[in-house]
C-alpha positions as MATLAB code, in Angstrom:
seq = 'XXXXXXXXXXXXXXXXXXXXXXXXXXXXXXXXXXXXXXXXXXXXXXXXXXXXXXXXXXXXXXXXXXXXXXXXXXXXXXXXXXXXXXXXXXXXXXXXXXXXXXXXXXXXXXXXXXXXXXXXXXXXXXXXXXXXXXXXXXXXXXXXXXXXXXXXXXXXXXXXXXXXXXXXXXXXXXXXXXXXXXXXXXXXXXXXXXXXXXXXXXXXXXXXXXXXXXXXXXXXXXXXXXXXXXXXXXXXXXXXXXXXXXXXXXXXXXXXXXXXXXXXXXXXXXXXXXXXXXXXXXXXXXXXXXXXXXXXXXXXXXXXXXXXXXXXXXXXXXXXXXXXXXXXXXXXXXXXXXXXXXXXXXXXXXXXXXXXXXXXXXXXXXXXXXXXXXXXXXXXXXXXXX';
ca = [
      14.759   18.352   27.808;
      14.092   20.761   25.012;
      11.724   20.894   22.095;
      14.207   23.005   20.144;
      12.929   25.735   17.868;
       9.514   25.585   16.211;
      10.651   24.153   12.902;
      11.906   20.968   14.581;
       9.241   18.229   14.303;
      10.727   16.255   17.198;
      11.130   16.635   20.918;
      14.925   16.780   21.170;
      16.519   15.126   24.212;
      20.180   15.805   24.901;
      20.853   14.948   28.531;
      22.750   11.621   28.510;
      20.883   10.237   31.522;
      17.520   11.082   29.969;
      18.554    9.618   26.620;
      19.635    6.409   28.324;
      16.378    6.222   30.264;
      14.322    6.525   27.066;
      16.351    3.776   25.426;
      15.780    1.534   28.436;
      12.006    2.042   28.425;
      10.994    0.451   25.089;
       7.495   -0.263   26.387;
       6.985    3.511   26.766;
       9.229    4.774   23.962;
       8.892    2.581   20.902;
      11.460    2.224   18.083;
       8.614    1.982   15.561;
       9.588    5.291   13.897;
      13.336    4.597   13.821;
      13.429    3.711   10.127;
      10.614    5.899    8.779;
      11.465    8.440    6.103;
      12.148   11.840    7.638;
      10.705   13.484    4.532;
       7.362   11.846    3.626;
       7.680   10.039    0.333;
       5.680   11.370   -2.588;
       3.109    9.269   -4.391;
       5.433    8.921   -7.371;
       8.308    7.743   -5.191;
       6.058    5.249   -3.431;
       4.862    3.841   -6.737;
       8.462    3.271   -7.821;
       9.119    1.350   -4.612;
       5.857   -0.591   -4.811;
       6.637   -1.695   -8.360;
       9.843   -3.230   -6.994;
       7.842   -4.978   -4.221;
       9.808   -2.872   -1.748;
       8.623   -3.625    1.802;
      10.183   -3.020    5.204;
       8.219   -4.917    7.869;
       9.652   -4.331   11.369;
      12.285   -6.936   12.125;
      15.086   -5.580   14.331;
      15.840   -1.864   14.746;
      12.175   -0.823   14.476;
      10.654   -3.958   16.004;
       8.709   -3.373   19.218;
       7.029   -6.797   19.313;
       7.862   -9.994   21.203;
       9.614  -11.381   18.111;
      12.513   -8.934   18.546;
      14.478  -10.904   21.151;
      14.628  -14.109   19.125;
      15.615  -12.354   15.903;
      18.258  -10.314   17.719;
      19.742  -13.528   19.116;
      20.120  -14.948   15.600;
      21.891  -11.816   14.348;
      24.021  -11.489   17.494;
      25.500  -14.928   16.836;
      27.386  -13.392   13.900;
      28.887  -10.610   16.055;
      29.983  -12.390   19.234;
      33.079  -11.055   21.044;
      34.958  -14.193   20.024;
      33.972  -13.747   16.381;
      35.059  -10.101   16.370;
      38.364  -10.898   18.075;
      39.073  -13.709   15.606;
      38.410  -11.321   12.720;
      41.115   -8.838   13.719;
      43.916  -10.373   11.613;
      41.680  -10.313    8.526;
      40.581   -6.739    9.288;
      44.206   -5.703    9.619;
      45.140   -7.418    6.365;
      42.379   -5.619    4.463;
      43.193   -2.279    6.128;
      46.916   -2.631    5.440;
      46.357   -3.470    1.781;
      44.110   -0.427    1.400;
      46.656    1.785    3.168;
      49.499    0.556    0.964;
      47.409    1.239   -2.143;
      46.664    4.716   -0.774;
      50.383    5.343   -0.301;
      51.018    4.355   -3.917;
      48.293    6.714   -5.091;
      49.783    9.491   -2.988;
      53.234    8.917   -4.490;
      51.845    8.895   -8.015;
      49.350   11.756   -7.815;
      50.620   13.897   -4.937;
      47.263   13.694   -3.137;
      44.842   10.978   -2.084;
      41.282   11.001   -0.752;
      41.381    8.764    2.302;
      37.602    8.294    2.309;
      37.691    6.449   -1.005;
      41.139    4.958   -0.534;
      40.927    3.438    2.957;
      37.539    4.136    4.578;
      35.016    3.093    1.932;
      35.575   -0.569    1.165;
      37.220   -2.407    4.101;
      34.070   -2.235    6.291;
      31.922   -3.622    3.463;
      34.301   -6.524    2.822;
      34.529   -7.372    6.522;
      30.767   -7.211    7.032;
      29.926   -9.444    4.083;
      32.565  -11.982    5.080;
      31.371  -12.110    8.693;
      27.777  -12.613    7.583;
      28.778  -15.437    5.257;
      27.664  -13.486    2.191;
      29.496  -13.110   -1.138;
      31.747  -10.078   -1.478;
      30.630   -8.503   -4.746;
      29.217   -5.363   -6.334;
      30.897   -3.154   -3.732;
      30.803    0.124   -5.705;
      27.075   -0.337   -6.260;
      26.506   -1.267   -2.625;
      28.266    1.902   -1.479;
      26.269    4.081   -3.882;
      22.978    2.411   -2.956;
      23.771    2.840    0.726;
      24.322    6.573    0.482;
      21.201    7.023   -1.647;
      19.070    5.091    0.832;
      20.420    7.065    3.772;
      19.463   10.266    1.994;
      16.036    8.900    1.051;
      15.161    7.888    4.607;
      17.136   10.379    6.723;
      17.494   13.386    4.438;
      15.413   16.213    3.025;
      15.294   15.433   -0.728;
      13.000   17.509   -2.914;
      10.459   15.830   -5.204;
      12.843   15.303   -8.136;
      15.616   14.003   -5.933;
      13.172   11.639   -4.228;
      12.452    9.999   -7.557;
      16.156    9.470   -8.232;
      16.657    8.012   -4.766;
      13.573    5.821   -5.022;
      14.843    4.294   -8.275;
      18.163    3.600   -6.532;
      16.428    2.031   -3.512;
      14.280   -0.122   -5.783;
      17.374   -1.332   -7.642;
      19.119   -2.088   -4.350;
      16.085   -3.978   -3.069;
      15.905   -6.121   -6.214;
      19.593   -6.956   -5.864;
      19.056   -7.759   -2.208;
      16.075  -10.049   -2.848;
      18.158  -12.080   -5.290;
      20.954  -12.284   -2.725;
      18.536  -13.443   -0.026;
      17.040  -16.181   -2.201;
      20.507  -17.308   -3.271;
      21.849  -17.310    0.290;
      18.944  -19.241    1.803;
      19.737  -22.136   -0.547;
      23.532  -21.813   -0.367;
      25.709  -24.355    1.439;
      27.323  -23.368    4.720;
      26.276  -20.791    7.297;
      25.138  -17.275    6.504;
      22.877  -14.741    8.157;
      20.037  -14.907    5.659;
      19.846  -18.704    5.887;
      19.864  -18.493    9.699;
      17.007  -15.986    9.634;
      15.005  -18.228    7.297;
      15.600  -21.178    9.608;
      14.333  -18.993   12.466;
      11.095  -18.608   10.554;
      11.392  -15.215    8.878;
       9.745  -14.719    5.509;
      11.617  -13.461    2.448;
      10.199   -9.907    2.848;
      11.243   -9.923    6.508;
      14.764  -11.077    5.653;
      14.959   -8.428    2.934;
      13.836   -5.798    5.430;
      16.556   -6.895    7.825;
      19.154   -7.038    5.063;
      18.221   -3.675    3.595;
      19.301   -1.671    6.614;
      21.872   -4.116    7.976;
      23.895   -4.073    4.761;
      23.864   -0.278    4.980;
      24.418    0.209    8.705;
      26.895   -2.665    8.945;
      29.405   -0.913    6.728;
      28.447    2.671    5.799;
      28.359    3.966    9.385;
      31.820    2.473    9.966;
      33.098    4.117    6.792;
      31.769    7.410    8.135;
      33.344    6.868   11.562;
      36.708    6.186    9.934;
      36.326    9.247    7.703;
      35.642   11.615   10.599;
      38.452   10.141   12.669;
      40.978   10.509    9.851;
      39.812   14.053    9.160;
      40.205   15.124   12.793;
      43.575   13.372   12.972;
      44.880   15.077    9.823;
      43.405   18.370   10.990;
      45.454   18.084   14.162;
      42.615   19.167   16.436;
      42.239   16.215   18.792;
      45.500   16.099   20.704;
      46.931   13.023   18.978;
      49.586   13.412   16.321;
      49.558   11.629   12.969;
      52.710    9.741   13.971;
      51.208    8.728   17.323;
      48.128    7.295   15.608;
      50.321    4.589   14.102;
      50.149    2.907   17.518;
      47.148    0.748   18.415;
      46.544    2.504   21.729;
      46.489    6.035   20.301;
      44.357    5.025   17.318;
      41.799    3.407   19.621;
      41.808    6.437   21.907;
      41.137    8.774   18.980;
      38.297    6.606   17.657;
      36.639    6.590   21.064;
      36.964   10.361   21.286;
      35.188   10.742   17.949;
      32.525    8.254   19.048;
      31.820   10.390   22.099;
      31.862   13.778   20.396;
      30.691   13.418   16.784;
      29.952    9.820   15.912;
      28.654    8.845   12.486;
      25.234    8.240   14.102;
      24.779   11.284   16.367;
      21.001   10.989   16.795;
      18.271    8.352   16.747;
      14.493    8.400   16.980;
      11.823    7.033   19.284;
       8.080    7.612   19.587;
       5.979    7.629   22.752;
       3.898    4.440   22.636;
       1.482    5.771   25.243;
       1.019    8.705   27.577;
       3.924    8.579   29.982;
       6.089   10.724   32.241;
       9.747   11.588   31.662;
      11.738   13.853   33.978;
       8.486   14.890   35.618;
       6.885   15.991   32.344;
       3.952   14.391   30.566;
       4.820   12.927   27.168;
       1.752   12.265   25.083;
       1.292    9.121   23.014;
       2.544    9.660   19.477;
       5.112   12.316   20.425;
       8.188   11.815   18.234;
      11.512   12.093   20.001;
      15.012   12.731   18.684;
      17.719   11.396   20.993;
      21.180   12.895   20.827;
      23.573    9.986   21.241;
      26.817   11.935   20.964;
      27.988   15.494   21.048;
      25.670   17.959   22.798;
      26.037   20.498   20.006;
      23.620   23.235   20.961;
      19.877   23.807   20.795;
      19.005   25.290   17.392;
      17.607   22.965   14.761;
      19.195   23.158   11.312;
      17.967   20.582    8.761;
      21.136   21.097    6.781;
      23.316   20.461    9.825;
      21.152   18.616   12.372;
      23.988   17.100   14.334;
      26.034   20.255   14.610;
      29.773   19.824   14.534;
      32.642   19.236   16.866;
      33.081   22.964   17.350;
      29.389   23.766   17.701;
      28.953   22.837   21.348;
      27.190   25.538   23.301;
      28.533   27.021   26.504;
      28.002   24.607   29.361;
      27.228   21.691   27.045;
      28.036   18.323   28.585;
      29.420   15.712   26.180;
      27.543   12.442   26.048;
      29.230    9.298   27.257;
      31.155    7.208   24.756;
      28.861    4.297   25.592;
      25.806    5.984   24.056;
      27.371    6.186   20.601;
      25.901    2.788   19.757;
      22.664    3.251   21.651;
      21.732    1.382   24.819;
      19.273   -1.220   25.994;
      17.678   -4.015   23.984;
      18.214   -2.268   20.634;
      21.882   -1.385   21.143;
      23.958   -1.801   17.982;
      25.128   -5.408   17.700;
      28.168   -4.380   15.657;
      29.527   -1.865   18.165;
      32.748   -3.696   19.014;
      33.348   -4.585   15.380;
      32.929   -0.985   14.225;
      35.269    0.332   16.908;
      37.893   -2.295   16.094;
      37.678   -1.690   12.343;
      37.992    2.062   12.741;
      40.987    1.813   15.058;
      42.790   -0.670   12.807;
      42.185    1.344    9.630;
      43.354    4.568   11.299;
      46.448    2.857   12.686;
      47.408    1.207    9.393;
      46.772    4.400    7.428;
      48.901    6.515    9.761;
      51.699    3.947    9.550;
      51.623    3.641    5.748;
      51.334    7.370    4.981;
      53.742    9.226    7.291;
      54.062   13.010    7.256;
      50.983   13.799    5.203;
      49.176   17.123    5.298;
      45.475   17.844    5.100;
      44.833   19.638    1.805;
      41.162   20.528    2.263;
      40.254   21.852    5.695;
      36.621   22.519    4.758;
      35.317   19.513    2.828;
      31.645   18.922    2.136;
      29.970   16.855    4.831;
      27.224   14.279    4.852;
      24.607   15.973    7.048;
      21.489   13.863    7.499;
      19.172   13.584   10.474;
      21.088   10.653   11.958;
      24.284   10.394    9.916;
      27.325   12.648    9.498;
      30.869   12.510    8.137;
      33.165   14.391    5.774;
      32.657   13.305    2.179;
      36.365   13.570    1.453;
      39.597   13.624    3.452;
      42.203   14.814    0.968;
      45.827   14.667    2.083;
      49.094   15.361    0.314;
      52.781   14.849    0.866;
      53.753   17.038    3.773;
      57.512   17.517    3.747;
      58.046   18.201    7.416;
      55.666   16.345    9.769;
      53.829   19.481   10.886;
      52.132   20.119   14.239;
      50.187   16.883   14.176;
];
């Protein structure tokens, strides 16, 4: 294990076996800090949130109480293997429509940004449909999601915090209305199921706040990175090959293992305990590297490193850690992997012989989230090396 350099506020753990052990010892290493703001919120930002009755009681990802198992069971019922498998035709339909629209944009404009064209919206549509929630306000949901990720996992200065807090407050108000509407709606939906389980409106809002972000934005980011690496030609699978289901799935799993959209996650020592023969004191905050092994130095602007930043002798983490492990493992893991593979496959099939136009796009670089902000491709003429 390593504490990194002095400016890192966390004990950074990179060994896959140690990371897995921490995740499987929730009584010693609590998830209570998993959703806390990396940058402490200013008084002004807090007042903006308080005015909106913004509250995030621990429900799922940060819940270390006995209520976690029952709540997780309710949510898991919406992501069963059978449910995910049955959703594949709908996922493919949405992905194919987006890919065809992207091809039209490419023909008309000569370039297309695949993040906006094929990665951004399909995961949001699929998530809302699976949860039994209305599919609406998608542009706002995407903007709110990115703002909230930056607010809680970024390093915004005071002025930026205020902007992000206003966005989070607006999102939370929208979400509260959706929760109240859904609890009284006919049919089955997640929010109604949580209410029937006994959760209060603030608890359901807390669940919905991060689930509506994580359930679609992290998949968008996974798709974005996969398409960028595919178009870049750096992962041993050609653009033409990715039009097959097997190759697309293989590429997605490679990205999950090396530079997933959620490369790190946090835990806090709940009590004095021992890990790898070392004493960990109660209250010690821990940053777990789930994918990558990208070196030791801490860089707030690039905390997860990059695919080419691995230090000499670094050992890549197992693909299985990309979604966590243990009782808090991501419930949407299989859905995210399926969505990413289908979108990549349909995009490669609909846009043959494209070329990457921007090899150095800006990246989302937050404590626990990463992806290229754009993947701009153009008509390629000859297929090229990929």
